[in-house]
mmCIF file of C-alpha atoms in Angstrom:
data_model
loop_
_atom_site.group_PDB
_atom_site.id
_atom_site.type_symbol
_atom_site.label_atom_id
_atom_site.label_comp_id
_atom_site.label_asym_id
_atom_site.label_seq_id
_atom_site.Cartn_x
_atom_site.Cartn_y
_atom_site.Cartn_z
ATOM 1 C CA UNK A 232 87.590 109.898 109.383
ATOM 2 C CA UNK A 233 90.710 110.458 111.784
ATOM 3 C CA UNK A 234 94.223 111.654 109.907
ATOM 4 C CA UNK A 235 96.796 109.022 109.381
ATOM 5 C CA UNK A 236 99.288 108.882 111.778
ATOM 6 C CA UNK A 237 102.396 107.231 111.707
ATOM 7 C CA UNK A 238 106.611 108.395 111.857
ATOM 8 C CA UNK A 239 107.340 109.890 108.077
ATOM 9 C CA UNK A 240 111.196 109.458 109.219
ATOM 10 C CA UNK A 241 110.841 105.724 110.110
ATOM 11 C CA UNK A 242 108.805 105.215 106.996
ATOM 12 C CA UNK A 243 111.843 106.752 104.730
ATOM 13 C CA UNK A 244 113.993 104.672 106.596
ATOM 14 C CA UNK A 245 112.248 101.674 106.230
ATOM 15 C CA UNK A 246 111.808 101.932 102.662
ATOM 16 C CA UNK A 247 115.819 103.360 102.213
ATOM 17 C CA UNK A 248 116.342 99.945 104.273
ATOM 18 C CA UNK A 249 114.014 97.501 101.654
ATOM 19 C CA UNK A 250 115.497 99.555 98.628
ATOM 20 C CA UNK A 251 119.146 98.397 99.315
ATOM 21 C CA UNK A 252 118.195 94.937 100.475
ATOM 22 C CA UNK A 253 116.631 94.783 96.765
ATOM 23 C CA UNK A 254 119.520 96.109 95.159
ATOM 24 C CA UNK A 255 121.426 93.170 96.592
ATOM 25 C CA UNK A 256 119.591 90.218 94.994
ATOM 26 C CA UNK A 257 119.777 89.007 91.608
ATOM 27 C CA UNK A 258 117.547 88.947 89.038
ATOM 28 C CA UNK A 259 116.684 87.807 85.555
ATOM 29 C CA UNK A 260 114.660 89.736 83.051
ATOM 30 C CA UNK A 261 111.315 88.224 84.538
ATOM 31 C CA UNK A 262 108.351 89.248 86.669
ATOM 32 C CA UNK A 263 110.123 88.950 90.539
ATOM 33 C CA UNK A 264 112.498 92.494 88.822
ATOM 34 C CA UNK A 265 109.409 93.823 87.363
ATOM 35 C CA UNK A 266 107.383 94.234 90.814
ATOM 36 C CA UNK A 267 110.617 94.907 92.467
ATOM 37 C CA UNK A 268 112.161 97.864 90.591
ATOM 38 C CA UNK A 269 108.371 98.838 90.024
ATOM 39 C CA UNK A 270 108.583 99.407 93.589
ATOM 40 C CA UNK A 271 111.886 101.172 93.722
ATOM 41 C CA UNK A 272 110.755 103.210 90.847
ATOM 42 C CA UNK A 273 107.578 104.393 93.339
ATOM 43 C CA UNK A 274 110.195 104.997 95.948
ATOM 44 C CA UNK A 275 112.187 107.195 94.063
ATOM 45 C CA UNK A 276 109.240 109.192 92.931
ATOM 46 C CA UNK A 277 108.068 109.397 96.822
ATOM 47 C CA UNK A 278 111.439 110.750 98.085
ATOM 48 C CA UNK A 279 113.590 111.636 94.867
ATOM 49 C CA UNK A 280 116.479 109.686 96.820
ATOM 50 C CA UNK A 281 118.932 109.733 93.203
ATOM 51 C CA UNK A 282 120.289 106.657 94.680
ATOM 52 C CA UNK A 283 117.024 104.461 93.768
ATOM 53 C CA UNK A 284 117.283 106.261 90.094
ATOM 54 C CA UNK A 285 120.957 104.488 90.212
ATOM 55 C CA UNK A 286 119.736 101.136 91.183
ATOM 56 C CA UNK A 287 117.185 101.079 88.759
ATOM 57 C CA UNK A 288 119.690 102.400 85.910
ATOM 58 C CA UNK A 289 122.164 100.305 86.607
ATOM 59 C CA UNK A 290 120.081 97.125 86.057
ATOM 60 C CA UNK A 291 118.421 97.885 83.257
ATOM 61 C CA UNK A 292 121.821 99.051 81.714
ATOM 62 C CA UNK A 293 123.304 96.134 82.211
ATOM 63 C CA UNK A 294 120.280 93.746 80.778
ATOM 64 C CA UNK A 295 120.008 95.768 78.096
ATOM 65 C CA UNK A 296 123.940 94.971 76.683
ATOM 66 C CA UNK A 297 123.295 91.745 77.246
ATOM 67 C CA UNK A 298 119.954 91.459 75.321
ATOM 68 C CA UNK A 299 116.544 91.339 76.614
ATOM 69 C CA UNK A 300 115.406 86.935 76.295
ATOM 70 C CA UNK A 301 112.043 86.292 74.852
ATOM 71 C CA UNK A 302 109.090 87.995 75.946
ATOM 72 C CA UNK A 303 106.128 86.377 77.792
ATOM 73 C CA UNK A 304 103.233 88.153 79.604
ATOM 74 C CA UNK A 305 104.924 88.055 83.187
ATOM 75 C CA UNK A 306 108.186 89.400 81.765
ATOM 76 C CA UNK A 307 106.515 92.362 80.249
ATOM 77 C CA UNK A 308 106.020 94.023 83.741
ATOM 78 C CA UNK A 309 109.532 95.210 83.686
ATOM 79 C CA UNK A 310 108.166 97.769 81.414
ATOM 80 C CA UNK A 311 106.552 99.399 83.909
ATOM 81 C CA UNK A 312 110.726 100.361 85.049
ATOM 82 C CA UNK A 313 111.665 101.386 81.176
ATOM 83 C CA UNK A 314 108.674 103.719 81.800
ATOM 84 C CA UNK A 315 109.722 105.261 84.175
ATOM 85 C CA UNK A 316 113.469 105.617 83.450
ATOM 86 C CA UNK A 317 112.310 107.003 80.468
ATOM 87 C CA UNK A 318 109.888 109.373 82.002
ATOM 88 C CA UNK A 319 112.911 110.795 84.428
ATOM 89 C CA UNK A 320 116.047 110.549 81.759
ATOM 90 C CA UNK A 321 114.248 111.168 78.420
ATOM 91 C CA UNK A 322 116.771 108.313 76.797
ATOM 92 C CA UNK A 323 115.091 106.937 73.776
ATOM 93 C CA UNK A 324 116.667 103.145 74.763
ATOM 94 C CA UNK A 325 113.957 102.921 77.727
ATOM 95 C CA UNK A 326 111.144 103.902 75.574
ATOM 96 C CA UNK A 327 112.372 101.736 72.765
ATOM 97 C CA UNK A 328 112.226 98.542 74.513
ATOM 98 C CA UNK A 329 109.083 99.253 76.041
ATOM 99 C CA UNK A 330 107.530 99.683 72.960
ATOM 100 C CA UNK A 331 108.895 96.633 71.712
ATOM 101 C CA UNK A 332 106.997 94.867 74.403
ATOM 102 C CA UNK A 333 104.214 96.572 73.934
ATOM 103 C CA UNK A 334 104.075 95.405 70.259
ATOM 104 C CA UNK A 335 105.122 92.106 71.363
ATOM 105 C CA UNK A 336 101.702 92.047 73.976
ATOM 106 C CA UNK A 337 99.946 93.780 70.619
ATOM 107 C CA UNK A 338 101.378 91.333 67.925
ATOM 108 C CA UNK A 339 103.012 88.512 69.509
ATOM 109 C CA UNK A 340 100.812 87.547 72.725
ATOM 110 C CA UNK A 341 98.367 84.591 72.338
ATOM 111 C CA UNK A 342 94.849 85.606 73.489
ATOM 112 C CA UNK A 343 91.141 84.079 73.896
ATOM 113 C CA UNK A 344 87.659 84.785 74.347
ATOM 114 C CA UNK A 345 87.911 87.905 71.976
ATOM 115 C CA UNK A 346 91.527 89.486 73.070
ATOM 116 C CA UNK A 347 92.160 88.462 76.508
ATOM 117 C CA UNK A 348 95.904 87.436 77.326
ATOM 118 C CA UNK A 349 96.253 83.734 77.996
ATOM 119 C CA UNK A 350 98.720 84.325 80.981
ATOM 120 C CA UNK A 351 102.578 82.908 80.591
ATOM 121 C CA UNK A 352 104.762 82.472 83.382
ATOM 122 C CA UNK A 353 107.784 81.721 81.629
ATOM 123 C CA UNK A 354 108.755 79.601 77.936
ATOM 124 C CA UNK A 355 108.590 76.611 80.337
ATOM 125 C CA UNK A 356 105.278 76.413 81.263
ATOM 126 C CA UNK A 357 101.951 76.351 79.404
ATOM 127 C CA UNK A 358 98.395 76.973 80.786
ATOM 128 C CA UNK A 359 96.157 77.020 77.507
ATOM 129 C CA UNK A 360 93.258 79.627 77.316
ATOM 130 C CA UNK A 361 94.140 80.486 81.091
ATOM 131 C CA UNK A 362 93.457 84.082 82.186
ATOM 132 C CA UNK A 363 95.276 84.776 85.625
ATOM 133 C CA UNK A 364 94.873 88.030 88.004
ATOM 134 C CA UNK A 365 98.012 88.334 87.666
ATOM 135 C CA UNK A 366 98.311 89.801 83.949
ATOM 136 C CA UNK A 367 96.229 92.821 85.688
ATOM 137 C CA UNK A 368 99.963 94.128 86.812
ATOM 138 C CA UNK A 369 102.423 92.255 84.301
ATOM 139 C CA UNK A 370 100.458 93.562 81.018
ATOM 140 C CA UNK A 371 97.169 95.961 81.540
ATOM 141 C CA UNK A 372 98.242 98.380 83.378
ATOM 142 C CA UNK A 373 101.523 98.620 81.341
ATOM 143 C CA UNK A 374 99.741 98.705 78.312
ATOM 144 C CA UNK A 375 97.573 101.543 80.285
ATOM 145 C CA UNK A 376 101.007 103.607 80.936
ATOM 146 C CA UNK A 377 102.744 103.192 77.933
ATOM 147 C CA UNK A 378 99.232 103.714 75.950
ATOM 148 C CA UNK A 379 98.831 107.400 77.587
ATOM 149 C CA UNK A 380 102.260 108.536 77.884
ATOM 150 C CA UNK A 381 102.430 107.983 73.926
ATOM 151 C CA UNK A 382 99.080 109.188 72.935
ATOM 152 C CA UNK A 383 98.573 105.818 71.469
ATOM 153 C CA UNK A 384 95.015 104.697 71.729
ATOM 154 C CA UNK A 385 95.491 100.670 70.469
ATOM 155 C CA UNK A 386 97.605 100.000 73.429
ATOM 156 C CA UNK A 387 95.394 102.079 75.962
ATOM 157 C CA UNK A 388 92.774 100.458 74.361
ATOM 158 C CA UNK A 389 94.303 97.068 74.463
ATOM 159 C CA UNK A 390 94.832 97.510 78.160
ATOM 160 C CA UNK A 391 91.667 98.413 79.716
ATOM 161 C CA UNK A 392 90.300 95.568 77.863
ATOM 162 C CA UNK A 393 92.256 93.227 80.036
ATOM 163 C CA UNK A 394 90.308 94.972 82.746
ATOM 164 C CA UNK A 395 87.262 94.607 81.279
ATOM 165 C CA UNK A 396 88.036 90.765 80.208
ATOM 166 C CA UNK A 397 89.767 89.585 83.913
ATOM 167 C CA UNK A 398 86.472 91.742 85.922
ATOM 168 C CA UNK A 399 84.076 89.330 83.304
ATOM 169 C CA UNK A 400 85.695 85.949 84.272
ATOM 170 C CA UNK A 401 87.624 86.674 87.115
ATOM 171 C CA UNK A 402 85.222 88.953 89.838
ATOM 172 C CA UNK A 403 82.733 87.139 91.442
ATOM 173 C CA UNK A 404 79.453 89.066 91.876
ATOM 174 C CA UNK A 405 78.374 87.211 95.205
ATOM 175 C CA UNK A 406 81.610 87.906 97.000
ATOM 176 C CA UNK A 407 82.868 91.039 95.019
ATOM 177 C CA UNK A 408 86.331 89.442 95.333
ATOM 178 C CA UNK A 409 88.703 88.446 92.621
ATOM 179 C CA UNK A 410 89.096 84.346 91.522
ATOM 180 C CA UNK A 411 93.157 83.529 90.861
ATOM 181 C CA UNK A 412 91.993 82.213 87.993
ATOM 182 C CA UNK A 413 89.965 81.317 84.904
ATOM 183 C CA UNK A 414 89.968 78.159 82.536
ATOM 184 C CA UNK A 415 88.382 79.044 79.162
ATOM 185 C CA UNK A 416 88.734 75.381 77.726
ATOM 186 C CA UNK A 417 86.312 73.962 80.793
ATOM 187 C CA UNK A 418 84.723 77.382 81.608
ATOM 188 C CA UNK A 419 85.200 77.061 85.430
ATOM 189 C CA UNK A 420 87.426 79.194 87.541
ATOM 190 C CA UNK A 421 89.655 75.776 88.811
ATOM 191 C CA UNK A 422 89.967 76.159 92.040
ATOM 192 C CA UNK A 423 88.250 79.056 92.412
ATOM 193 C CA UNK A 424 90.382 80.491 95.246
ATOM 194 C CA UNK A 425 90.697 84.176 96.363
ATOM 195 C CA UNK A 426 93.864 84.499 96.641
ATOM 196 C CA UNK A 427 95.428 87.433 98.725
ATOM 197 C CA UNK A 428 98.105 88.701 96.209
ATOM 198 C CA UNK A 429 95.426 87.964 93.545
ATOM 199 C CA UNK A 430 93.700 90.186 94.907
ATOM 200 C CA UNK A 431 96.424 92.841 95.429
ATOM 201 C CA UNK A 432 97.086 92.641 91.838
ATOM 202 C CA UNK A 433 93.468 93.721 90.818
ATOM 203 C CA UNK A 434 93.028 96.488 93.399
ATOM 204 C CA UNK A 435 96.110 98.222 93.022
ATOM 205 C CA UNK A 436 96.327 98.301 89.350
ATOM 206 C CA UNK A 437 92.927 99.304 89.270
ATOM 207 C CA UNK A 438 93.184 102.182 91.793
ATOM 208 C CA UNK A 439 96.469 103.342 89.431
ATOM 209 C CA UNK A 440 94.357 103.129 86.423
ATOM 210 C CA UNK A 441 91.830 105.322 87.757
ATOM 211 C CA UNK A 442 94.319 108.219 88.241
ATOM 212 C CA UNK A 443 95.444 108.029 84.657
ATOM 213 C CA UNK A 444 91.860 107.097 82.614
ATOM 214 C CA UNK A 445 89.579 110.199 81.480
ATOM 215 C CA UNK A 446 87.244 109.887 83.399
ATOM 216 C CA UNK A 447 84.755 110.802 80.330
ATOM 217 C CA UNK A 448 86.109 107.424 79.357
ATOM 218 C CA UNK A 449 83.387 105.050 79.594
ATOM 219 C CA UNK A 450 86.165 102.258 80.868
ATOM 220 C CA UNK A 451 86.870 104.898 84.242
ATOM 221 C CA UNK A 452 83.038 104.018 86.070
ATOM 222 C CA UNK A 453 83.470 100.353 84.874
ATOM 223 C CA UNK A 454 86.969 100.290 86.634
ATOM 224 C CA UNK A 455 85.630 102.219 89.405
ATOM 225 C CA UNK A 456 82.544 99.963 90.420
ATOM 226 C CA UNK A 457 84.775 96.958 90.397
ATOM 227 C CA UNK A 458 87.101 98.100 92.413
ATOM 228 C CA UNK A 459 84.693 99.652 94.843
ATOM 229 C CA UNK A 460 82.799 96.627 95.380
ATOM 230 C CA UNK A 461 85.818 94.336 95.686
ATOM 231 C CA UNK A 462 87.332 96.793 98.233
ATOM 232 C CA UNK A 463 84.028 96.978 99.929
ATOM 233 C CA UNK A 464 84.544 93.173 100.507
ATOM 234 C CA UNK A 465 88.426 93.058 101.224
ATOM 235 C CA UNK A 466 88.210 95.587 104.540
ATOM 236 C CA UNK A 467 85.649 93.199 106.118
ATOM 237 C CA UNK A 468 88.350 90.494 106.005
ATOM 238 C CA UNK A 469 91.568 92.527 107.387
ATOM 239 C CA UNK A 470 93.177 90.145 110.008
ATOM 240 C CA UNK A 471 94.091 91.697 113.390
ATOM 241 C CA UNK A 472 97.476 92.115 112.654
ATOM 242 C CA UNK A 473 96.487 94.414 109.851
ATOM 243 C CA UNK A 474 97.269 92.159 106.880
ATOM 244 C CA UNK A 475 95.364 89.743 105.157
ATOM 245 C CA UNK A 476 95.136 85.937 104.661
ATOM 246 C CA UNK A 477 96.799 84.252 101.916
ATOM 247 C CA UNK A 478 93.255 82.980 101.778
ATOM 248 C CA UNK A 479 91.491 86.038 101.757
ATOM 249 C CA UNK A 480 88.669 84.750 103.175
ATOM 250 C CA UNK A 481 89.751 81.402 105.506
ATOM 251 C CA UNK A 482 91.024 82.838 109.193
ATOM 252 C CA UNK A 483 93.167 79.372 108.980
ATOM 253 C CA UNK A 484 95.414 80.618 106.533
ATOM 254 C CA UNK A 485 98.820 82.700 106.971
ATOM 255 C CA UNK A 486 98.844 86.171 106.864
ATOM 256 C CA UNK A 487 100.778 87.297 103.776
ATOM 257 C CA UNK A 488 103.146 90.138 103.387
ATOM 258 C CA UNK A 489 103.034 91.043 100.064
ATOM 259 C CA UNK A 490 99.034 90.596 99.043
ATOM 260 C CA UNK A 491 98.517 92.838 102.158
ATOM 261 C CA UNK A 492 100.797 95.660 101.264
ATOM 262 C CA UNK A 493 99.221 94.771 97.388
ATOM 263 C CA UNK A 494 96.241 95.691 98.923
ATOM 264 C CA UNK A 495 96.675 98.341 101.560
ATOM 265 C CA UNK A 496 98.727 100.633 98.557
ATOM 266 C CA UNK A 497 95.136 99.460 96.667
ATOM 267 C CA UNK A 498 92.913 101.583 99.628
ATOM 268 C CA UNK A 499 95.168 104.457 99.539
ATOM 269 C CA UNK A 500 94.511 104.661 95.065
ATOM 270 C CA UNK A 501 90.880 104.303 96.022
ATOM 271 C CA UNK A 502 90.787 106.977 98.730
ATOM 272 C CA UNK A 503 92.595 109.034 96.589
ATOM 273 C CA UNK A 504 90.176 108.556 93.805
ATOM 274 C CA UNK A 505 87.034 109.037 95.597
ATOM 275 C CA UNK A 506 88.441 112.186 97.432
ATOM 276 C CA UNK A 507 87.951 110.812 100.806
ATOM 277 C CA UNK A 508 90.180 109.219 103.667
ATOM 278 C CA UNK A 509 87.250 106.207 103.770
ATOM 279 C CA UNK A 510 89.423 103.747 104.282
ATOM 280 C CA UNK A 511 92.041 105.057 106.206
ATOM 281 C CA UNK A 512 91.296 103.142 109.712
ATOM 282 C CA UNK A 513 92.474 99.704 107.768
ATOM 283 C CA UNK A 514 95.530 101.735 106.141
ATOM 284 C CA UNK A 515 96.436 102.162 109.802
ATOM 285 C CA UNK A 516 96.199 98.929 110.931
ATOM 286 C CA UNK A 517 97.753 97.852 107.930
ATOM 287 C CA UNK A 518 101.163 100.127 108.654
ATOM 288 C CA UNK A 519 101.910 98.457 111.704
ATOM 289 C CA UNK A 520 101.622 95.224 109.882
ATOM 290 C CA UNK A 521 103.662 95.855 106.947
ATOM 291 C CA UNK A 522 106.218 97.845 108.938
ATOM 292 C CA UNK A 523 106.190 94.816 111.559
ATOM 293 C CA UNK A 524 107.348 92.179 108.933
ATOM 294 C CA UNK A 525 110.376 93.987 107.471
ATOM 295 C CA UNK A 526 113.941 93.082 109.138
ATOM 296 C CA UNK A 527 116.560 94.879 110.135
ATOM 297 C CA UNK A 528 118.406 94.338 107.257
ATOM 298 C CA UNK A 529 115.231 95.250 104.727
ATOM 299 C CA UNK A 530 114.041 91.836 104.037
ATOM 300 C CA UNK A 531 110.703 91.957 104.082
ATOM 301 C CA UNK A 532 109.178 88.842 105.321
ATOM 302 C CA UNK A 533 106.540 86.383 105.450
ATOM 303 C CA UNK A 534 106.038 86.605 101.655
ATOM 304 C CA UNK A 535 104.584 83.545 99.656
ATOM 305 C CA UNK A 536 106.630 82.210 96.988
ATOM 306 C CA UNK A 537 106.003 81.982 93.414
ATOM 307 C CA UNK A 538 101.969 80.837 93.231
ATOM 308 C CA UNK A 539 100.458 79.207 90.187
ATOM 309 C CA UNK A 540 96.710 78.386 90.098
ATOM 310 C CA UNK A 541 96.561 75.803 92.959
ATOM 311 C CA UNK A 542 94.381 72.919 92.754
ATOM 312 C CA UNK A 543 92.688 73.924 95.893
ATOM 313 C CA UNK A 544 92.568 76.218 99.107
ATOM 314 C CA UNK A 545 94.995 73.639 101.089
ATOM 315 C CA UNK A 546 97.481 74.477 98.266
ATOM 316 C CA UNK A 547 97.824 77.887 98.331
ATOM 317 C CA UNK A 548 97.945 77.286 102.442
ATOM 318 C CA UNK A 549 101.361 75.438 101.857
ATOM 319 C CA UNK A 550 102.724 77.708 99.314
ATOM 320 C CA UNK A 551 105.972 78.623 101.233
ATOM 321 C CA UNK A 552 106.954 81.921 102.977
ATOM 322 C CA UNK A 553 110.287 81.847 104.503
ATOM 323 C CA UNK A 554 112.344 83.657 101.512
ATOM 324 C CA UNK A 555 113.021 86.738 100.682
ATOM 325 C CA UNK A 556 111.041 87.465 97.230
ATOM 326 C CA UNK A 557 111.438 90.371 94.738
ATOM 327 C CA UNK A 558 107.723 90.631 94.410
ATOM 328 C CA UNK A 559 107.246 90.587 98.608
ATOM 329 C CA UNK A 560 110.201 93.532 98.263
ATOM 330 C CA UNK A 561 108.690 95.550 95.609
ATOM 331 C CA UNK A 562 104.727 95.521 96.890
ATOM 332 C CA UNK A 563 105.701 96.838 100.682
ATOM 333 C CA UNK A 564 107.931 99.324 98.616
ATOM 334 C CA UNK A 565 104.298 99.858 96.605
ATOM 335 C CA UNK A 566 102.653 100.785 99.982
ATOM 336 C CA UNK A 567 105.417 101.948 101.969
ATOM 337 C CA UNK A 568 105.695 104.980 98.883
ATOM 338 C CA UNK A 569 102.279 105.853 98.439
ATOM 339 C CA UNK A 570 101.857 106.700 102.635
ATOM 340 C CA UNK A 571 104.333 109.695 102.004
ATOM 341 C CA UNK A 572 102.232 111.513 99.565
ATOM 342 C CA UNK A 573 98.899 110.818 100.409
ATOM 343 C CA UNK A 574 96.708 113.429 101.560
ATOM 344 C CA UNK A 575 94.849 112.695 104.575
ATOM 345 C CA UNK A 576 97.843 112.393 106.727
ATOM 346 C CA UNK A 577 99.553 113.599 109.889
ATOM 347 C CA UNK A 578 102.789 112.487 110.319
ATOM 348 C CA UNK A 579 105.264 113.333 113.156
#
């Protein structure tokens, strides 16, 4: 398989670009912050840039005086930023309130079907006995971190079951891909769409998860087959412009920013994992994509908004993608990162 090649420079720049775009929105303790400093947190571990480690401290500082609002499953992702302040500063405060969501996820959380997370957006909305790809990212994985940075085996534990439980109702075994979601209370996946940043969710996480499980663990093959097989199935459905449908697998529907970054950062885990650059012909194609939807200003664009479980494929078609979204800033900051340390590269 042929090196990776691409400008390191313009990557940096790109990514310094997206980084202080970020830094200029506002956000509330929720889920659009927790994919967006998650992805300033993987910058500043790509470059060491101590002006992402302000951004991210500055936030959180500020949050934190006011007093974190009530927990749900989507909010718990900013976590995944405590981590890694924590990991970088040692200050107990960071670790504190992460483990005060993970207790929350552990205590607090209402599941189903024997532990899985029944997925909240926000204290506004309700979706009883619903399990959503999205808790892959918000909860699982955190509960993954936080479970093996403390030596704590219930949350690590905890975690990998909401692998185990979201591959069980949410993989199909025809199509290898990932359903948005699952309704326990009719036993049907709705509108059994695969959604693009879905999708992303699952094979990122799961790529992440795999550098961080034993893999003696008898969770690290189970992880490992999934995400090979969906993979298998995603790279066959890479649009020409090197990103994917909303749609993942209907050629009618929009190519989507932050699914395909979601995604493209999900090849590089797996490559990484397997010791091999397999996959690095639809990395390529996927750089000039991601790199060709970000502004001069660091907006990155063409990024679907805010996507519950649609009632069919002609709804997650209209979802709209003309705003600038924390989650669309913090995935190509996801992808963006990961190109600068991977292995099987030759940059100019």
């Amino acid at each position: 398989m042929p090196l990776l090649q691409f400008d390191e420079q313009l990557i940096k720049e790109t990514i310094d670009r997206i980084v202080h775009r970020t830094s200029n929105m506002d956000f509330t303790w929720d889920w659009p912050a927790g994919v967006a400093f998650y992805g300033i947190s993987r910058a500043y571990a790509a470059t060491t840039n101590e002006a992402y480690l302000e951004i991210m401290t500055r936030w959180v500082d500020e949050q934190l005086e006011e007093g974190i609002p009530p927990l749900t499953v989507n909010a718990v992702s900013i976590g995944h930023t405590l981590l890694s302040l924590y990991e970088e500063t040692k200050q107990e405060k960071y670790l504190e309130t992460a483990i005060e969501m993970a207790e929350h996820l552990k205590n607090d959380a209402v599941r189903f079907a024997d532990g899985i997370f029944q997925h909240t957006v926000s204290q506004n909305y309700y979706f009883p006995e619903q399990a959503w790809v999205d808790t892959m990212f918000m909860a699982g994985y955190f509960l993954i971190r936080i479970g093996t940075l403390l030596g704590r085996e219930d949350y690590l534990e905890d975690g990998l079951l909401q692998y185990h439980g979201h591959e069980r109702f949410l993989q199909n075994a025809d199509t290898n891909l990932y359903f948005h979601g699952w309704d326990h209370t009719v036993q049907n996946n709705m509108s059994a769409v695969y959604w693009a940043r879905g999708n992303s969710w699952a094979a990122y996480t799961m790529g992440q998860a795999l550098a961080i499980v034993e893999v003696t663990h008898p969770s690290y093959m189970k992880m490992y087959d999934s995400l090979r097989d969906q993979l298998s199935t995603v790279v066959r459905l890479q649009a020409e412009d090197g990103l994917w449908h909303t749609v993942l697998n209907d050629t009618s529907a929009y190519t989507e920013t932050s699914g395909s970054a979601g995604l493209a950062a999900g090849l590089v885990r797996f490559n990484e994992a397997i010791g091999s650059p397999l996959y690095n012909k639809q990395i390529q194609k996927a750089i000039a994509g991601v790199l060709g939807r970000v502004s001069a200003n660091g907006t990155v664009t063409g990024v679907s908004a805010g996507t519950a479980v649609m009632k069919d494929a002609e709804g997650y078609k209209g979802v709209a993608h003309q705003r600038i979204q924390g989650w669309g800033q913090g995935l190509a900051l996801v992808f963006l990162s990961s190109l600068l340390t991977y292995k099987w590269k030759d940059s100019e």
